Amino acid sequence: MPEEKQTTDQSPITKKEILGWCMYDVADSAFTTVIVTALFAPYYSKIVVQDPNRADFLWGLAASISEIIVAVLAPILGAIADFSGSRKKFLGVCAMTIIFFTAALWFVGPGAVTLGLTLYIIANIGFAGGGVFIDSFLPGISNEKNVGKISGMKWAFGYTSGLVCMVLISLVFGLADNIVVNPTSEQLSKARLIPVVVAVYYAIAVIPTFLFLRERSVPQPLPAGESYLTVGFKQLLKTLKNIKRYRELVKLLIAFLVYNDGVVTVIYFAALYATTTIGFTGEDIAIMFILLNVVAAIGAFSFGWIADRIGQKTTIYISLVIWIIAVVIAYFSYTKATFYVAAVFVALGMGATQSVTRSLLALFTPKANAAEFFGFLGIAGKALAFLGPLVFGTISNVTGSQRPAILSIGAFFVVGIILLSFVNEKAGKEAARIPVAVE
């Protein structure tokens, strides 16, 4: 059985390296906060499509398409990255994709429905793919005693960054309030600058990642007559053949597959729900997401610290209950003040669920197979990720109301809790000590 040191760099981990890993989320969160959730989604609805129910359906469709593509590609690309020692290169391609295609959203004006959808799908593929590769570095820069803290730190950095980017766009540059129905030419010009600001912010924030984060996967020599593509496929098949070794990881992925769909759906439609159902203005949205990111940053770091002490699984349970409370409050919200309360619960749940799930997966993952295994997380995160947005969009379109749509999302969290109860945390950690040998 090959030792892990043959396929991973075991040199000492530095604080600078951990900082570099965290900084990728500083960049990423500008995209997910502003483009996916807070500002470009309402821009696409109010200015580009000019039909909120149709916009819900199209936004959900775009999310579904990009998530399915990443779900198909992530494991094989992860296996190739592990074997070729090129996780960082793959990460760089994803980052460049986000920067270029986010900036290109500047060209999306009123009526450019297809162009906006296409550019957003490609940018979102880069975002989702980058998430797989950056997460695959976590097992190599952490241990059982600090993985929750480090993962929580990354997410806290990200939520803080989302806040900073929103403040820049909304308060410093004054662009958020220009997202209105039938904008003037001046308002349209300002609103179109939003994705450009995000692209520039992303490009600057991601620099420390590529300066400080080490490539810890060591390239393996190619067998005669093989290419990295064929070896990647063979490695993936070998992992699937030996998947019984990692039963607890599989159980975790199945649970994550379900409850993450609820998380993704709330993130995609939070701003649209707030504007269409509650009556939030662009300024209200900006305030809400400032609040959301402050609370989520605190939640991510705090729950990461808690997870290292009471266990990741128990902490995830707590976070899913918080999500259920959030969607119930959102359903019964008829005032802005009440919806702000729902946003606080969303922020707490979001900060805890995402960071702690990844720290638990890191403990269940052999270091030598990290990108490949986090590719499976990509599958779990994307395989059903089309369902939640599709359910929300369909219910909203059929009923003409987003209230039953948001309430339906609570079912994903309830089922997630049930599935998570079957995961044996201790057995999962023990199984991770044996890597899948690369032949």
Coordinates of C-alpha atoms in Angstrom, one line a residue:
M1 CA 0.0 0.0 0.0
P2 CA 1.6 3.3 -1.1
E3 CA 2.3 5.9 1.6
E4 CA 0.6 9.3 1.4
K5 CA 4.0 11.0 1.4
Q6 CA 4.6 9.7 -2.1
T7 CA 1.7 11.6 -3.5
T8 CA 1.5 14.7 -1.3
D9 CA 4.0 17.4 -0.2
Q10 CA 4.5 16.9 3.6
S11 CA 6.5 20.1 4.2
P12 CA 5.5 22.3 7.2
I13 CA 2.3 24.3 6.9
T14 CA 2.8 28.1 7.3
K15 CA 0.3 30.8 8.4
K16 CA 1.0 32.5 5.0
E17 CA -0.2 29.3 3.2
I18 CA -3.4 29.2 5.2
L19 CA -3.9 32.9 4.5
G20 CA -3.5 32.2 0.8
W21 CA -6.1 29.4 1.0
C22 CA -8.5 31.7 2.8
M23 CA -8.0 34.6 0.3
Y24 CA -9.6 32.6 -2.5
D25 CA -12.9 32.8 -0.7
V26 CA -12.3 36.6 -0.4
A27 CA -12.4 36.7 -4.1
D28 CA -15.1 34.1 -4.6
S29 CA -17.5 35.7 -2.2
A30 CA -17.6 38.9 -4.2
F31 CA -19.0 36.9 -7.1
T32 CA -21.5 34.8 -5.1
T33 CA -22.7 37.8 -3.0
V34 CA -23.1 40.4 -5.7
I35 CA -23.6 38.4 -8.9
V36 CA -25.4 35.2 -7.8
T37 CA -27.5 36.7 -5.0
A38 CA -27.7 40.3 -4.1
L39 CA -27.5 42.6 -7.1
F40 CA -27.2 41.0 -10.5
A41 CA -30.1 38.6 -9.9
P42 CA -32.5 41.6 -9.4
Y43 CA -30.8 43.4 -12.3
Y44 CA -31.5 40.4 -14.6
S45 CA -35.1 40.3 -13.3
K46 CA -36.0 44.0 -13.4
I47 CA -34.0 45.3 -16.3
V48 CA -33.0 42.4 -18.6
V49 CA -36.1 40.1 -18.5
Q50 CA -38.6 42.6 -17.0
D51 CA -40.9 39.8 -15.8
P52 CA -40.2 38.5 -12.3
N53 CA -41.9 35.1 -12.6
R54 CA -40.1 34.4 -15.9
A55 CA -36.9 35.7 -14.5
D56 CA -37.2 33.3 -11.5
F57 CA -37.5 30.4 -14.0
L58 CA -34.6 31.5 -16.2
W59 CA -32.3 32.2 -13.2
G60 CA -33.1 28.8 -11.8
L61 CA -32.5 27.2 -15.2
A62 CA -29.1 28.9 -15.5
A63 CA -28.1 27.7 -12.1
S64 CA -29.2 24.1 -12.9
I65 CA -27.3 24.0 -16.2
S66 CA -24.0 25.2 -14.7
E67 CA -24.4 22.9 -11.7
I68 CA -25.0 19.8 -13.8
I69 CA -21.9 20.6 -16.0
V70 CA -19.7 20.9 -13.0
A71 CA -21.2 17.7 -11.4
V72 CA -20.2 15.7 -14.5
L73 CA -16.7 17.1 -14.8
A74 CA -15.6 17.6 -11.2
P75 CA -14.5 14.0 -10.2
I76 CA -12.6 13.2 -13.4
L77 CA -10.8 16.6 -13.4
G78 CA -10.1 16.1 -9.7
A79 CA -8.5 12.7 -10.4
I80 CA -6.4 14.2 -13.1
A81 CA -5.4 17.1 -10.9
D82 CA -4.3 14.7 -8.1
F83 CA -2.3 12.5 -10.4
S84 CA -0.6 15.3 -12.4
G85 CA 0.0 17.5 -9.3
S86 CA -1.9 20.4 -10.9
R87 CA -4.7 21.3 -8.5
K88 CA -3.4 24.9 -8.4
K89 CA -3.3 25.1 -12.3
F90 CA -6.9 24.0 -12.5
L91 CA -7.8 26.5 -9.8
G92 CA -6.2 29.2 -11.9
V93 CA -8.2 28.3 -15.0
C94 CA -11.4 28.6 -12.9
A95 CA -10.4 32.0 -11.5
M96 CA -9.7 33.4 -14.9
T97 CA -13.0 32.1 -16.2
I98 CA -14.8 34.0 -13.4
I99 CA -12.9 37.2 -14.0
F100 CA -13.4 37.3 -17.7
F101 CA -17.0 36.3 -18.0
T102 CA -18.1 38.3 -15.0
A103 CA -16.6 41.4 -16.6
A104 CA -18.4 40.5 -19.8
L105 CA -21.8 40.8 -18.1
W106 CA -21.3 44.6 -18.7
F107 CA -22.6 43.9 -22.2
V108 CA -26.0 42.6 -20.8
G109 CA -28.6 45.3 -21.2
P110 CA -32.4 45.4 -21.4
G111 CA -33.7 42.4 -23.5
A112 CA -30.4 40.6 -23.7
V113 CA -31.9 37.6 -22.0
T114 CA -29.9 34.9 -23.8
L115 CA -26.6 36.7 -23.6
G116 CA -27.0 37.3 -19.9
L117 CA -27.9 33.7 -19.3
T118 CA -25.0 32.4 -21.3
L119 CA -22.3 34.6 -19.7
Y120 CA -23.7 33.9 -16.3
I121 CA -23.7 30.1 -16.8
I122 CA -20.0 30.1 -17.9
A123 CA -18.9 32.4 -15.0
N124 CA -20.9 30.1 -12.6
I125 CA -19.1 27.0 -14.0
G126 CA -15.8 28.7 -13.1
F127 CA -17.1 29.5 -9.7
A128 CA -18.4 26.0 -8.9
G129 CA -15.3 24.3 -10.4
G130 CA -13.0 26.6 -8.4
G131 CA -14.8 25.6 -5.2
V132 CA -14.0 22.0 -5.8
F133 CA -10.2 22.6 -6.3
I134 CA -9.8 25.2 -3.5
D135 CA -11.5 22.9 -1.0
S136 CA -9.2 20.0 -2.0
F137 CA -6.3 21.8 -0.4
L138 CA -8.0 21.7 3.1
P139 CA -6.9 18.1 4.1
G140 CA -3.3 19.0 3.4
I141 CA -3.2 22.2 5.4
S142 CA -5.1 21.0 8.5
N143 CA -5.5 18.3 11.1
E144 CA -8.4 16.9 13.2
K145 CA -7.8 19.5 15.9
N146 CA -7.9 22.6 13.8
V147 CA -9.8 21.7 10.6
G148 CA -13.0 23.3 11.8
K149 CA -11.2 26.5 12.8
I150 CA -9.3 26.7 9.5
S151 CA -12.4 26.0 7.4
G152 CA -14.5 28.4 9.4
M153 CA -11.8 31.1 9.0
K154 CA -11.9 30.7 5.2
W155 CA -15.7 31.1 5.2
A156 CA -15.5 34.0 7.7
F157 CA -13.0 35.7 5.4
G158 CA -15.4 35.2 2.5
Y159 CA -18.5 36.6 4.2
T160 CA -16.5 39.6 5.4
S161 CA -15.3 40.1 1.8
G162 CA -18.9 39.9 0.5
L163 CA -19.7 42.7 2.9
V164 CA -16.8 44.8 1.8
C165 CA -17.7 44.4 -1.9
M166 CA -21.3 45.3 -1.2
V167 CA -20.2 48.4 0.7
L168 CA -18.0 49.4 -2.2
I169 CA -20.7 48.9 -4.8
S170 CA -23.6 50.3 -2.8
L171 CA -22.2 53.0 -0.6
V172 CA -18.8 54.1 -2.1
F173 CA -19.8 53.9 -5.8
G174 CA -23.5 54.3 -5.3
L175 CA -24.5 51.7 -7.9
A176 CA -27.1 49.4 -6.2
D177 CA -30.0 51.9 -6.2
N178 CA -29.8 52.1 -10.0
I179 CA -31.4 48.6 -10.4
V180 CA -35.0 49.7 -11.0
V181 CA -37.7 49.0 -13.5
N182 CA -37.5 51.2 -16.6
P183 CA -34.2 52.8 -15.7
T184 CA -32.9 56.0 -17.2
S185 CA -29.9 55.9 -19.4
E186 CA -27.7 57.2 -16.6
Q187 CA -29.1 54.6 -14.1
L188 CA -28.6 51.8 -16.7
S189 CA -25.0 52.9 -17.3
K190 CA -24.3 52.8 -13.5
A191 CA -26.0 49.5 -13.0
R192 CA -24.0 47.8 -15.8
L193 CA -20.8 48.7 -14.0
I194 CA -21.6 46.4 -11.1
P195 CA -20.1 43.1 -12.6
V196 CA -17.1 45.1 -13.8
V197 CA -16.4 46.2 -10.2
V198 CA -16.8 42.6 -9.1
A199 CA -14.4 41.3 -11.8
V200 CA -11.7 43.8 -10.8
Y201 CA -12.2 43.1 -7.1
Y202 CA -11.9 39.3 -7.7
A203 CA -8.7 39.7 -9.7
I204 CA -7.0 41.7 -7.0
A205 CA -8.2 39.5 -4.1
V206 CA -7.2 36.2 -5.6
I207 CA -3.5 37.2 -6.0
P208 CA -2.4 36.0 -2.5
T209 CA -3.8 32.6 -3.2
F210 CA -1.5 32.0 -6.1
L211 CA 1.5 33.6 -4.3
F212 CA 1.3 31.7 -1.0
L213 CA -0.7 28.5 -1.5
R214 CA 1.6 25.5 -2.1
E215 CA 0.8 22.8 -4.7
R216 CA 0.9 19.9 -2.2
S217 CA -0.1 17.2 -4.7
V218 CA 3.0 15.6 -6.2
P219 CA 2.9 14.8 -10.0
Q220 CA 3.1 11.0 -10.7
P221 CA 5.0 9.6 -13.7
L222 CA 2.7 8.6 -16.5
P223 CA 2.6 4.9 -17.3
A224 CA 3.7 4.0 -20.9
G225 CA 1.1 4.7 -23.5
E226 CA -1.1 6.7 -21.1
S227 CA -2.3 10.3 -20.9
Y228 CA -3.4 12.2 -17.9
L229 CA -7.0 11.9 -19.2
T230 CA -6.9 8.1 -19.4
V231 CA -5.1 7.8 -16.1
G232 CA -7.7 10.2 -14.6
F233 CA -10.5 8.0 -15.8
K234 CA -8.8 4.8 -14.5
Q235 CA -8.2 6.4 -11.1
L236 CA -11.8 7.5 -10.9
L237 CA -13.0 4.0 -11.8
K238 CA -10.6 2.5 -9.2
T239 CA -12.0 4.9 -6.5
L240 CA -15.5 3.9 -7.4
K241 CA -14.6 0.2 -7.2
N242 CA -13.1 0.8 -3.7
I243 CA -15.8 3.1 -2.5
K244 CA -17.0 0.6 0.1
R245 CA -14.0 1.6 2.2
Y246 CA -15.5 5.0 2.6
R247 CA -19.1 4.2 3.5
E248 CA -19.4 7.1 6.0
L249 CA -18.1 9.6 3.4
V250 CA -20.7 8.3 0.9
K251 CA -23.4 8.7 3.6
L252 CA -22.2 12.3 4.3
L253 CA -22.3 13.1 0.6
I254 CA -25.8 11.8 0.2
A255 CA -27.0 13.9 3.1
F256 CA -25.1 16.9 1.8
L257 CA -26.6 16.3 -1.6
V258 CA -30.1 16.9 -0.1
Y259 CA -29.6 19.7 2.4
N260 CA -27.2 21.6 0.2
D261 CA -29.9 21.9 -2.4
G262 CA -31.9 23.9 0.2
V263 CA -28.9 26.1 0.9
V264 CA -28.2 26.8 -2.8
T265 CA -31.9 27.6 -3.5
V266 CA -32.1 30.1 -0.7
I267 CA -28.9 31.8 -1.9
Y268 CA -30.1 32.0 -5.5
F269 CA -33.5 33.4 -4.7
A270 CA -33.0 35.5 -1.5
A271 CA -32.8 38.8 -3.3
L272 CA -35.6 38.0 -5.7
Y273 CA -37.9 37.0 -2.8
A274 CA -37.0 40.1 -0.9
T275 CA -37.7 42.5 -3.8
T276 CA -40.7 40.7 -5.3
T277 CA -42.6 39.5 -2.2
I278 CA -41.4 41.8 0.6
G279 CA -40.9 44.9 -1.5
F280 CA -37.2 45.6 -0.8
T281 CA -35.5 48.4 -2.7
G282 CA -31.9 48.2 -3.9
E283 CA -30.8 50.0 -0.8
D284 CA -32.8 47.5 1.4
I285 CA -31.1 44.6 -0.4
A286 CA -27.7 46.2 0.2
I287 CA -28.4 46.6 4.0
M288 CA -29.8 43.0 4.2
F289 CA -26.7 41.5 2.7
I290 CA -24.4 43.7 4.8
L291 CA -26.2 42.2 7.8
L292 CA -26.2 38.7 6.3
N293 CA -22.4 38.8 5.7
V294 CA -21.6 40.1 9.2
V295 CA -23.6 37.4 10.9
A296 CA -22.4 34.7 8.5
A297 CA -18.8 35.6 9.1
I298 CA -19.3 35.4 12.9
G299 CA -21.3 32.1 12.4
A300 CA -18.7 30.5 10.2
F301 CA -15.8 31.1 12.5
S302 CA -17.8 30.4 15.7
F303 CA -19.3 27.2 14.5
G304 CA -15.9 26.1 13.1
W305 CA -14.5 26.5 16.6
I306 CA -17.5 24.7 18.1
A307 CA -17.2 21.8 15.7
D308 CA -13.6 21.1 16.8
R309 CA -15.0 20.7 20.3
I310 CA -18.4 19.0 20.1
G311 CA -17.9 17.3 16.7
Q312 CA -18.7 18.3 13.1
K313 CA -21.8 16.1 12.8
T314 CA -23.6 17.6 15.9
T315 CA -22.7 21.1 14.7
I316 CA -24.3 20.4 11.2
Y317 CA -27.5 19.2 13.0
I318 CA -27.7 22.5 14.8
S319 CA -27.1 24.5 11.5
L320 CA -29.9 22.6 9.7
V321 CA -32.4 23.4 12.4
I322 CA -31.4 27.0 12.0
W323 CA -32.2 26.8 8.3
I324 CA -35.7 25.4 9.0
I325 CA -36.4 28.3 11.3
A326 CA -35.2 30.7 8.7
V327 CA -37.5 29.5 5.9
V328 CA -40.5 29.4 8.2
I329 CA -39.9 33.0 9.3
A330 CA -39.5 34.0 5.6
Y331 CA -42.8 32.4 4.7
F332 CA -44.6 34.4 7.4
S333 CA -42.8 37.7 6.7
Y334 CA -45.0 40.6 5.6
T335 CA -42.7 43.4 6.8
K336 CA -39.1 44.3 6.1
A337 CA -38.3 44.0 9.8
T338 CA -39.5 40.4 10.0
F339 CA -37.6 39.5 6.9
Y340 CA -34.4 40.9 8.4
V341 CA -34.9 38.5 11.2
A342 CA -35.2 35.6 8.7
A343 CA -32.0 36.9 7.1
V344 CA -30.1 36.6 10.4
F345 CA -31.1 33.0 10.7
V346 CA -30.1 32.4 7.1
A347 CA -26.7 33.9 7.7
L348 CA -26.1 31.8 10.8
G349 CA -27.1 28.6 9.0
M350 CA -25.1 29.5 5.9
G351 CA -21.9 30.2 7.8
A352 CA -22.2 27.0 9.9
T353 CA -23.4 24.5 7.3
Q354 CA -21.0 25.2 4.5
S355 CA -17.8 25.5 6.6
V356 CA -18.5 22.6 8.9
T357 CA -19.6 20.2 6.1
R358 CA -16.3 20.8 4.3
S359 CA -14.2 20.3 7.5
L360 CA -16.0 17.0 8.1
L361 CA -15.4 15.9 4.5
A362 CA -11.7 16.8 4.9
L363 CA -11.5 14.5 7.9
F364 CA -13.1 11.7 5.8
T365 CA -10.8 12.2 2.8
P366 CA -7.3 10.7 2.1
K367 CA -4.9 13.5 1.4
A368 CA -3.5 11.8 -1.7
N369 CA -7.0 11.8 -3.3
A370 CA -8.3 15.2 -2.1
A371 CA -9.2 16.8 -5.4
E372 CA -10.9 13.7 -6.6
F373 CA -12.9 13.2 -3.4
F374 CA -13.9 16.9 -3.3
G375 CA -15.0 16.3 -6.8
F376 CA -17.5 13.9 -5.4
L377 CA -18.5 16.7 -3.1
G378 CA -19.0 18.7 -6.3
I379 CA -21.3 15.9 -7.5
A380 CA -23.2 15.9 -4.2
G381 CA -23.4 19.7 -4.3
K382 CA -24.6 19.8 -7.9
A383 CA -26.4 16.5 -8.7
L384 CA -29.6 17.7 -7.1
A385 CA -28.7 21.4 -7.0
F386 CA -30.9 21.9 -10.1
L387 CA -33.9 20.5 -8.2
G388 CA -34.3 23.2 -5.5
P389 CA -34.1 26.2 -7.9
L390 CA -36.4 24.3 -10.4
V391 CA -38.9 23.6 -7.6
F392 CA -38.8 27.1 -6.4
G393 CA -39.1 28.6 -9.9
T394 CA -41.9 26.2 -10.9
I395 CA -44.0 26.7 -7.8
S396 CA -43.6 30.5 -8.0
N397 CA -44.6 30.5 -11.7
V398 CA -47.6 28.2 -11.2
T399 CA -49.0 29.8 -8.1
G400 CA -48.0 33.3 -8.9
S401 CA -46.5 33.6 -5.4
Q402 CA -43.1 33.0 -3.9
R403 CA -44.3 32.2 -0.4
P404 CA -45.2 28.5 -1.0
A405 CA -42.0 28.2 -3.0
I406 CA -39.8 29.4 -0.1
L407 CA -41.6 27.2 2.4
S408 CA -41.1 24.1 0.2
I409 CA -37.4 24.5 0.6
G410 CA -37.6 23.5 4.3
A411 CA -38.2 19.9 3.2
F412 CA -34.6 19.6 2.0
F413 CA -33.3 20.5 5.4
V414 CA -35.6 18.0 7.2
V415 CA -34.6 15.1 4.9
G416 CA -31.0 16.2 5.3
I417 CA -31.2 15.8 9.1
I418 CA -32.6 12.3 8.7
L419 CA -29.9 11.2 6.3
L420 CA -27.1 12.7 8.4
S421 CA -28.2 10.6 11.4
F422 CA -26.8 7.5 9.6
V423 CA -23.2 8.9 9.4
N424 CA -20.6 7.4 11.8
E425 CA -18.1 10.2 12.4
K426 CA -15.5 8.1 14.1
A427 CA -15.5 5.3 11.4
G428 CA -15.3 8.0 8.6
K429 CA -12.1 9.4 10.1
E430 CA -10.5 6.0 10.5
A431 CA -11.2 5.1 6.8
A432 CA -9.5 8.3 5.6
R433 CA -6.1 7.0 6.8
I434 CA -5.9 4.6 3.8
P435 CA -5.6 6.3 0.4
V436 CA -6.8 4.8 -2.9
A437 CA -3.6 3.7 -4.5
V438 CA -2.8 5.3 -7.9
E439 CA -1.7 2.6 -10.3

